Coordinates of C-alpha atoms and ligand atoms in Angstrom, one line a residue:
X1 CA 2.5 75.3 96.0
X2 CA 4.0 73.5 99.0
X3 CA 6.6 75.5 101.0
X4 CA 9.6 73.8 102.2
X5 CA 9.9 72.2 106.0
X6 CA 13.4 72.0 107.5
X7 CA 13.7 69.3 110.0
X8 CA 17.3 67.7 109.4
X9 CA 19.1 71.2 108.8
X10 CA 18.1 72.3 112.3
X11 CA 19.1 69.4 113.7
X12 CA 22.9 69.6 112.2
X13 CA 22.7 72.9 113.1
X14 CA 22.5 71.6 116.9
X15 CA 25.0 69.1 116.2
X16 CA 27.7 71.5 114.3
X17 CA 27.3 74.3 117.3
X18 CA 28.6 72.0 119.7
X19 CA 31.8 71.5 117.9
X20 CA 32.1 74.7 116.1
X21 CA 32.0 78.6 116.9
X22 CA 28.8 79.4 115.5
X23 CA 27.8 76.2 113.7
X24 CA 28.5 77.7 110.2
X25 CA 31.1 80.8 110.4
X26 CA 31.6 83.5 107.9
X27 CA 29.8 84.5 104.9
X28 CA 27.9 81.2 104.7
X29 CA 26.2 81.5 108.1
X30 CA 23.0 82.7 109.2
X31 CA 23.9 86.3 110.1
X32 CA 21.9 88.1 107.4
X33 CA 19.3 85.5 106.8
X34 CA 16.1 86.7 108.3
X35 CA 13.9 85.4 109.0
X36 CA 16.1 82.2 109.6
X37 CA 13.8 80.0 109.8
X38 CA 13.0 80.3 105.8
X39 CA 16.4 79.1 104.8
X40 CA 17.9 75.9 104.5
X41 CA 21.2 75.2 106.7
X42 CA 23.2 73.1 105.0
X43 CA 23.3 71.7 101.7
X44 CA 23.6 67.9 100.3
X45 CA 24.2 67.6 96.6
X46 CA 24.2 70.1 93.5
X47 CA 23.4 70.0 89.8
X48 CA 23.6 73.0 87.0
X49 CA 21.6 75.8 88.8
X50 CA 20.0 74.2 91.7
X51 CA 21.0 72.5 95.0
X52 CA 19.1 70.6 97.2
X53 CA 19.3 70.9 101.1
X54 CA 19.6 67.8 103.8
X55 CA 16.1 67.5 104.1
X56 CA 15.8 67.1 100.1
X57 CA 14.1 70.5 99.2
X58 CA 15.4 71.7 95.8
X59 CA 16.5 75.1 95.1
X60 CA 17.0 77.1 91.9
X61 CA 20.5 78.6 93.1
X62 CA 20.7 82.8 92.8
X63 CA 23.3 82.9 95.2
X64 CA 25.8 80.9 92.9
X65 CA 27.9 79.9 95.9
X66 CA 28.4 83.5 96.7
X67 CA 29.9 83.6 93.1
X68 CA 31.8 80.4 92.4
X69 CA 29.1 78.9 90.2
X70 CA 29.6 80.0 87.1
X71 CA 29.2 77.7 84.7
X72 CA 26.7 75.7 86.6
X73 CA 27.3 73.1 89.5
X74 CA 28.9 69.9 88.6
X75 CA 30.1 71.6 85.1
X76 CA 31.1 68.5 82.9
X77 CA 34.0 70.0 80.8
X78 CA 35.5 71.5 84.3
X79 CA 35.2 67.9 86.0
X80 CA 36.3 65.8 83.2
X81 CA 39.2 68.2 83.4
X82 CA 39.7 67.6 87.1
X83 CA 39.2 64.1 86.9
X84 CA 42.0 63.7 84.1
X85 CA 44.8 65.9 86.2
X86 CA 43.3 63.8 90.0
X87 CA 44.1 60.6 88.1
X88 CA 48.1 62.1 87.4
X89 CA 49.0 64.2 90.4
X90 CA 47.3 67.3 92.6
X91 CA 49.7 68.6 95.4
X92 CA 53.2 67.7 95.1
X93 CA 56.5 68.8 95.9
X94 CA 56.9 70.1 92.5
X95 CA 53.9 72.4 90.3
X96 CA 53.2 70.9 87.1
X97 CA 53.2 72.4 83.6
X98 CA 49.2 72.8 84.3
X99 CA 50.9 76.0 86.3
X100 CA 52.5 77.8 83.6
X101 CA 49.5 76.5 81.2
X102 CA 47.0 78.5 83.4
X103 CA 49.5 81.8 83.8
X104 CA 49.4 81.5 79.9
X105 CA 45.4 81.7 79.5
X106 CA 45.3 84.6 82.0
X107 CA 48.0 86.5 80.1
X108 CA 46.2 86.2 77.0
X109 CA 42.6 86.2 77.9
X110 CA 43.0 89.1 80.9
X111 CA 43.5 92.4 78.7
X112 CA 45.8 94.3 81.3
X113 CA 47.9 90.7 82.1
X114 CA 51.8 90.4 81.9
X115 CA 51.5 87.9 84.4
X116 CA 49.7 85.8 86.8
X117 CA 50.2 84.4 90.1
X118 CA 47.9 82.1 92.0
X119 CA 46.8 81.4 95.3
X120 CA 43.8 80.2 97.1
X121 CA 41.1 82.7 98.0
X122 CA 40.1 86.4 97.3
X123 CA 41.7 87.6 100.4
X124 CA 45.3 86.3 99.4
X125 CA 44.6 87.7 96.4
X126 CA 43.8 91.2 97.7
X127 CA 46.9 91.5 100.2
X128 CA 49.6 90.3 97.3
X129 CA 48.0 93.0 95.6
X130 CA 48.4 95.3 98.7
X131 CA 52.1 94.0 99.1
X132 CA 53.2 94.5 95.7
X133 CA 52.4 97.9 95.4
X134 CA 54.4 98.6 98.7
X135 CA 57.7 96.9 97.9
X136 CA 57.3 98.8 94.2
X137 CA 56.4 102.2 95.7
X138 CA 58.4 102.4 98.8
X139 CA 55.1 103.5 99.9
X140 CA 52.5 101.9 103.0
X141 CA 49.3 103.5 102.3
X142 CA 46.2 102.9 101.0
X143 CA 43.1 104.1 99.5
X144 CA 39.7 102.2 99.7
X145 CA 36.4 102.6 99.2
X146 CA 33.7 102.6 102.5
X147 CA 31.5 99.9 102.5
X148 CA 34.0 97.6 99.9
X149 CA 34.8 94.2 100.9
X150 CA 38.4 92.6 99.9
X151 CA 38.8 89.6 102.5
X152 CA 38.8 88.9 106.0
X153 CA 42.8 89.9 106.7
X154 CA 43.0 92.3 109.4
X155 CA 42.8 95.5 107.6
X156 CA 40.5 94.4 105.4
X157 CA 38.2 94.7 107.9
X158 CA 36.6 97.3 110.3
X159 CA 36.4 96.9 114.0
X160 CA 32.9 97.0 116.0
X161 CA 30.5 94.1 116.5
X162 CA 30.5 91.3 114.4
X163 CA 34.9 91.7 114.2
X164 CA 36.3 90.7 117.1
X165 CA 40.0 90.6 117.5
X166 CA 40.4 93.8 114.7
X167 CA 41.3 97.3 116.5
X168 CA 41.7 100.9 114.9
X169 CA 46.0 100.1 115.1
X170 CA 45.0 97.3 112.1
X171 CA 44.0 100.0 109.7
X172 CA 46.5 102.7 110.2
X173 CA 47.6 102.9 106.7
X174 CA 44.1 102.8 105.5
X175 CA 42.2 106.0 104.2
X176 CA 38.8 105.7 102.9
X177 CA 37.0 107.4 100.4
X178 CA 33.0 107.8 99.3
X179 CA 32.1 105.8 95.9
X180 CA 32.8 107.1 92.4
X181 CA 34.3 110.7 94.3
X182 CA 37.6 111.0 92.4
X183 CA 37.6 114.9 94.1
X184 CA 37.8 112.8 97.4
X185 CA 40.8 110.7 96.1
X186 CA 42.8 113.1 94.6
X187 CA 42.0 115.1 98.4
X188 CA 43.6 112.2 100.0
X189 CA 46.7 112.4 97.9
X190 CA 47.0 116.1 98.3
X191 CA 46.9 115.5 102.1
X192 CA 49.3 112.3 101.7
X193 CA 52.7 113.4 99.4
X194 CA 54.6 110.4 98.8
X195 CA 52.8 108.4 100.8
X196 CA 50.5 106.1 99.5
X197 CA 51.4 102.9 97.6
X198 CA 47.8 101.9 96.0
X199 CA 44.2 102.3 95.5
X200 CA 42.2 99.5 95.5
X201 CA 38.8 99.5 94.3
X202 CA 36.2 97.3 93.1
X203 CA 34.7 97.5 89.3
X204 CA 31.8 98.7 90.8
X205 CA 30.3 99.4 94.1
X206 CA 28.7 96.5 95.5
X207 CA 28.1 96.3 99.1
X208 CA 25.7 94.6 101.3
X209 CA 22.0 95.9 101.8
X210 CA 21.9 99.3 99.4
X211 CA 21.7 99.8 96.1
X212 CA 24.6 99.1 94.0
X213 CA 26.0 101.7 91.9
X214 CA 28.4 101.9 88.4
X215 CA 31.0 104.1 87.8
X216 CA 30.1 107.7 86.9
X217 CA 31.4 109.1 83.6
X218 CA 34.3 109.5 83.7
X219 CA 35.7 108.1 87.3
X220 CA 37.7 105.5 86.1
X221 CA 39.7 107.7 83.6
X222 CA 40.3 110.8 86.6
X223 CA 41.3 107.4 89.1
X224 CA 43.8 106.4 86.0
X225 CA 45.6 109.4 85.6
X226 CA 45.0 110.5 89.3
X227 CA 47.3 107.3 90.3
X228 CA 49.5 107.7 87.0
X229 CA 50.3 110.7 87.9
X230 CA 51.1 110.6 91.2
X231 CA 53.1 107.0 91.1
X232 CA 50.1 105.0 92.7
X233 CA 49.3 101.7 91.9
X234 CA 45.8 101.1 90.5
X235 CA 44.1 97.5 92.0
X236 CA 41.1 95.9 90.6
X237 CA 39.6 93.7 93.0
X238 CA 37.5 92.0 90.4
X239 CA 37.2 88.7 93.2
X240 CA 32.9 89.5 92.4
X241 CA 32.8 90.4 89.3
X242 CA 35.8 89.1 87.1
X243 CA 34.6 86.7 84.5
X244 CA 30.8 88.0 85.2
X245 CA 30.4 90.8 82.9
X246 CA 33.6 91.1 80.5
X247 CA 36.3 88.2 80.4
X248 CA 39.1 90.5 79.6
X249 CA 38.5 92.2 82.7
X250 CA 36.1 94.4 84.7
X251 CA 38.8 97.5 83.7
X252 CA 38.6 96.8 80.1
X253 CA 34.8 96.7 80.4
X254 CA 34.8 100.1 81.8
X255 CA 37.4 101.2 79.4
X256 CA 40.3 101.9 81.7
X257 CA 43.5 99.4 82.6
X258 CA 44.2 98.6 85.8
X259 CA 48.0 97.7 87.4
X260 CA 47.1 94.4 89.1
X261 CA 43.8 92.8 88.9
X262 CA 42.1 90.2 91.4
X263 CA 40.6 87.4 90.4
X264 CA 38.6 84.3 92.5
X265 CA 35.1 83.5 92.5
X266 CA 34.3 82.2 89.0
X267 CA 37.6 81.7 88.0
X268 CA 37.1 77.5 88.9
X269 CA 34.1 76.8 89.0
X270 CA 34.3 76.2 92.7
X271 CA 37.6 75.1 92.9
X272 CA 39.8 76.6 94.8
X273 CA 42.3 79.0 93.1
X274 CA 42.6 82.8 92.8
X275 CA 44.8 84.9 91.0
X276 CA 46.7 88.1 90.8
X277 CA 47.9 89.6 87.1
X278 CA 49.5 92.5 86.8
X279 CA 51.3 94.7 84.3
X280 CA 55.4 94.4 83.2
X281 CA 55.6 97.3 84.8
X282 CA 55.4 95.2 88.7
X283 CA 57.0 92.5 87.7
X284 CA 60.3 92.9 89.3
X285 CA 57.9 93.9 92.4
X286 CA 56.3 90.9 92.5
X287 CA 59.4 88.9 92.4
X288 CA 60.6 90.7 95.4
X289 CA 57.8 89.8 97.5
X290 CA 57.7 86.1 99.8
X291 CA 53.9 85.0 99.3
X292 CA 53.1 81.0 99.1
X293 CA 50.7 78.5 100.7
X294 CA 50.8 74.9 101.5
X295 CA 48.0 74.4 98.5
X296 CA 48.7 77.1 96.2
X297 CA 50.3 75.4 93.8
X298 CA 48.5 72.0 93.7
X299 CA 47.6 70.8 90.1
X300 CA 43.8 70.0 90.4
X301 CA 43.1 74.0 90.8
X302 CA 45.3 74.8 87.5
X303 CA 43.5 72.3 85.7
X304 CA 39.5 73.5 86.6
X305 CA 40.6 76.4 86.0
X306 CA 42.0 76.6 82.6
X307 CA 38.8 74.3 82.0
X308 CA 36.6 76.8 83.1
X309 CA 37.9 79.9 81.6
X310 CA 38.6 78.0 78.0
X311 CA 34.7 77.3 78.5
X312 CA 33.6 80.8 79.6
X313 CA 35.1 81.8 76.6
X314 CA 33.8 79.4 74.2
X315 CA 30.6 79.3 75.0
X316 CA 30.1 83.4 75.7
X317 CA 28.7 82.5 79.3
X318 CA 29.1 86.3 80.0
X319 CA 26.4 86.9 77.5
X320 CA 23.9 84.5 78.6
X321 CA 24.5 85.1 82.0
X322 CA 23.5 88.7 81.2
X323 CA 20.8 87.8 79.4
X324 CA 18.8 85.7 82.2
X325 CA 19.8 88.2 84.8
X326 CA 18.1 90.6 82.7
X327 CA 15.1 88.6 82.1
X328 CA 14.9 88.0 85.5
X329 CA 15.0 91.3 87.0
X330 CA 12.8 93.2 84.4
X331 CA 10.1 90.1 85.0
X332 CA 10.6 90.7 88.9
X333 CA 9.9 94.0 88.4
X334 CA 7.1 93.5 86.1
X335 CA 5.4 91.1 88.9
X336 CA 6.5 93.2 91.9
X337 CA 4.1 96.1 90.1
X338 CA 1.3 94.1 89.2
X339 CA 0.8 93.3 93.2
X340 CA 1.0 97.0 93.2
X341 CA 4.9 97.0 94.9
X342 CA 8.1 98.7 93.5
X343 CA 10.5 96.8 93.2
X344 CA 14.4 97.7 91.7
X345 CA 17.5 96.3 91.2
X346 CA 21.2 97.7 90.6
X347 CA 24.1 96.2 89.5
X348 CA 25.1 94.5 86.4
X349 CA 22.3 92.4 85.3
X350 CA 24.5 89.1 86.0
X351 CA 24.8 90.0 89.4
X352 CA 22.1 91.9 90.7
X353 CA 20.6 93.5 93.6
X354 CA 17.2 94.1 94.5
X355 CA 15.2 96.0 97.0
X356 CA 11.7 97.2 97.7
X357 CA 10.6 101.1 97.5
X358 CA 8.2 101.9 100.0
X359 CA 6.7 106.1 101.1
X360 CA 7.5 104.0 104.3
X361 CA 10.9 102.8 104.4
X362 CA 10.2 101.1 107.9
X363 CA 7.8 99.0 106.1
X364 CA 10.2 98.3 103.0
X365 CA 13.3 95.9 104.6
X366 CA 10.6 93.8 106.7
X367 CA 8.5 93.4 103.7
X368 CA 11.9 92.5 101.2
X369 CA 13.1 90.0 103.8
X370 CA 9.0 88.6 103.8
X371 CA 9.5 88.0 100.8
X372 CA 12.5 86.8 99.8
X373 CA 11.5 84.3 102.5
X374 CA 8.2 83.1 100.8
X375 CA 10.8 83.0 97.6
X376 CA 13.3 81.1 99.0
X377 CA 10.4 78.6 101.1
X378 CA 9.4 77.9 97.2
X379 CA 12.6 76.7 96.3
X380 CA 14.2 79.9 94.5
X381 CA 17.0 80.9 96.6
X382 CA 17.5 84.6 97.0
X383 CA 19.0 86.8 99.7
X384 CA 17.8 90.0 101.2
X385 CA 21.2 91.5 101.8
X386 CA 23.5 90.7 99.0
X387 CA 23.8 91.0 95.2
X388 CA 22.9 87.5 93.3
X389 CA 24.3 85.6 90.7
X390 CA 23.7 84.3 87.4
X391 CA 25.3 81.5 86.1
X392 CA 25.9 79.9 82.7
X393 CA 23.3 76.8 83.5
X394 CA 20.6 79.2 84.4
X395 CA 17.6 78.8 81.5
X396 CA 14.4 81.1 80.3
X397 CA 12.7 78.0 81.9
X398 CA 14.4 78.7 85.2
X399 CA 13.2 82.4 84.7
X400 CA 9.5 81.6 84.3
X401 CA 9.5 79.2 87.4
X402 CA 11.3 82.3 89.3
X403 CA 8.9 84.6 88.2
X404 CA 5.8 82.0 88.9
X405 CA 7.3 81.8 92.5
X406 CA 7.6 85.5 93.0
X407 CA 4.2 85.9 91.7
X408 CA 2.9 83.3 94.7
X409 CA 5.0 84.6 96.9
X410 CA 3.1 88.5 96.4
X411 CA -0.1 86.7 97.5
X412 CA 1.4 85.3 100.0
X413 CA 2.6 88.2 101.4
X414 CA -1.0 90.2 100.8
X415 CA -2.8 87.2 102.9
X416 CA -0.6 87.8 106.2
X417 CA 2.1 90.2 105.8
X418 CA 2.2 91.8 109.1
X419 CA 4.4 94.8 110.4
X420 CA 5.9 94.0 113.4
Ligands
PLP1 C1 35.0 91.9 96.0 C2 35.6 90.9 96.9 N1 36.9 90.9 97.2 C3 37.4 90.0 98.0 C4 36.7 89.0 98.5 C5 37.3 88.0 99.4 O1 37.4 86.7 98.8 P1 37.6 85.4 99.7 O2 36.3 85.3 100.6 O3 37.7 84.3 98.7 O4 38.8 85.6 100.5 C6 35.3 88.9 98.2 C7 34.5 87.8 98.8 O5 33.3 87.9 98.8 C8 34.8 89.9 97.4 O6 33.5 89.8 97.0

């Protein structure tokens, strides 16, 4: 098999870092992507599950836009919808009735919905959330998870390399707690009486470059009656996983209900909308807050969206998603062992994380970024540092070629993988 050569990505990378801080900022850049030199830089057209880069390599797509691609790229029910609404009106000085239409699938298809607000990206999301809870407790602080990510807002964030402009004076209302230690939580309101307006939480734990992990037995219902109890309002950021492993919501999945859920990623298709629901309970909250954008309410969004969720749910995308992410791992597994490696992954099976086990962890990340390299030089595109994706255009077919690739990519990796 031929690996990949990059000549035209390189070159706009030259040409974008003259123009713009870093060339490509954010989540999208090269930060994490080592060695850079395996991965393509910028990307020219899609299709289903793959996308192909400037210089024409084609890549089976794990990284599902970071999450966006759900239902596959270019979905046809999703852009026959946005073509339909493009061809009436997208961003007026009025919202259309594609607004309320949207608010109304979320109420009914969101278990835990009374309402729904939109916006733009998981971030605005995450701070109406944040917002909400204050004007309905009276209260400013919050509880969070280390090593969670909700957004780039200020105290989203943490300060130290990598965050410039963010200082300790951004986070003053925050207090974090370990993963899935309620005794931790309910430590934090002991030592806070009165004090703190909301916890917010992902689903599960999912952070970059270890293991994820799922809720204990039994953590989501102490967090429930922990913040029942105590007048706290319960958030969901389900920005990763909402629509990925229940439809109804991440809390219903894990048999709980949340007081505001966050939705983004696959909520479109790739078009940009997010969205906020939340209980009766806030309602009058939520009216009280100011929150708006110069795009929020622009029709095209609404109408992808309402599209895509309609689609999620007639087609059961959550199952076959689950499905080829299962496939997938247990057959990467399977492989990683028969070239004598150990190989696991975490997470729900439709968004998965894997890592190499090594007696010498020293040995272990070089080798995982090695090959995740050979992987991605072979036209499966994987990343060393972040859960993956599934999405609803993904086949067994795809699987196998994976699987083929990974296989190649061991041999590879037994000809000249050298520790540095
Ligand atoms: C769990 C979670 N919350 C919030 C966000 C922020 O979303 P956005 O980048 O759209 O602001 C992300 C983005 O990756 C996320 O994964």
């Amino acid at each position: 098999m031929e690996t990949y050569k990059y000549s035209k990505g390189p070159a706009l990378m030259a040409r974008a870092e003259k123009v713009i801080p870093k060339g490509i900022y954010g989540h999208l850049g090269a930060t994490y992507l080592i060695p850079n030199e395996a991965y393509p830089l910028f990307s020219e057209r899609t299709q289903g599950a793959y996308f192909w880069d400037v210089d024409g390599n084609k890549f089976l797509d794990y990284m599902c836009g970071f999450g966006p691609n759900i239902l596959g790229y270019n979905d046809p029910d999703v852009d026959a919808a946005v073509m339909e609404q493009m061809k009436k009106e997208n961003c007026s000085t009025k919202p259309t009735e594609k607004l309320i239409e949207l608010a109304e699938l979320m109420v009914d298809t969101v278990d835990m919905a009374d309402w729904a607000m939109f916006c733009k990206n998981g971030g605005d999301v995450t701070s109406l959330a944040l917002l909400i809870a204050r004007a309905a407790t009276g209260r400013r602080k919050v509880i969070l998870v280390k090593g969670s990510y909700h957004g780039v807002s200020p105290w989203m964030q943490s300060p130290g390399p990598g965050h410039g402009g963010i200082g300790p004076e951004d986070l003053t209302d925050n207090i974090y707690v370990d993963w899935n230690n309620a005794d931790q939580v309910e430590q934090a309101i002991r030592d806070n009486p009165g004090q703190i307006a909301c916890f917010m939480s992902t689903p599960y734990w999912h952070p970059v470059s270890v293991d994820n992990q799922m809720p204990a037995d039994g953590y989501w219902q102490k967090i429930r009656n922990l913040c029942t109890s105590n007048g706290i309002v319960l958030t969901i950021d389900d920005v990763r996983c909402g629509f990925r492993m229940d439809a109804a919501g991440s809390d219903k999945y894990f048999g709980f209900k949340a007081d505001l859920m966050c939705f983004c990623k696959s909520l479109a298709n790739g078009w940009t909308i997010s969205a906020l629901c939340g209980a009766d309970a806030l309602k009058d909250a939520a009216k009280s807050v100011f929150y708006t954008g110069s795009y929020w309410l622009a029709a095209v969004p609404f109408a992808a969206a309402t599209a895509c969720i309609s689609k999620i749910k007639r087609v059961n995308a959550v199952q076959h998603m689950k499905g080829i992410g299962e496939k997938f791992t247990k057959g990467l597994v399977e492989v990683a062992k028969s070239h004598g490696h150990k190989l696991v992954a975490s997470g729900h099976p439709s968004m998965f994380f894997i890592r190499h086990v090594m007696e010498d962890q020293q040995t272990a990340l070089p080798f995982h970024r090695a090959f995740i390299a050979e992987c991605v030089k072979r036209g499966v595109y994987l990343t060393s540092f972040h859960n993956m994706f599934t999405c609803y255009a993904m086949t067994d077919k795809d699987v196998e070629f994976s699987l083929a690739v990974a296989d190649e990519a061991y041999r590879e990796l037994a000809k000249n993988f050298k520790v540095n």
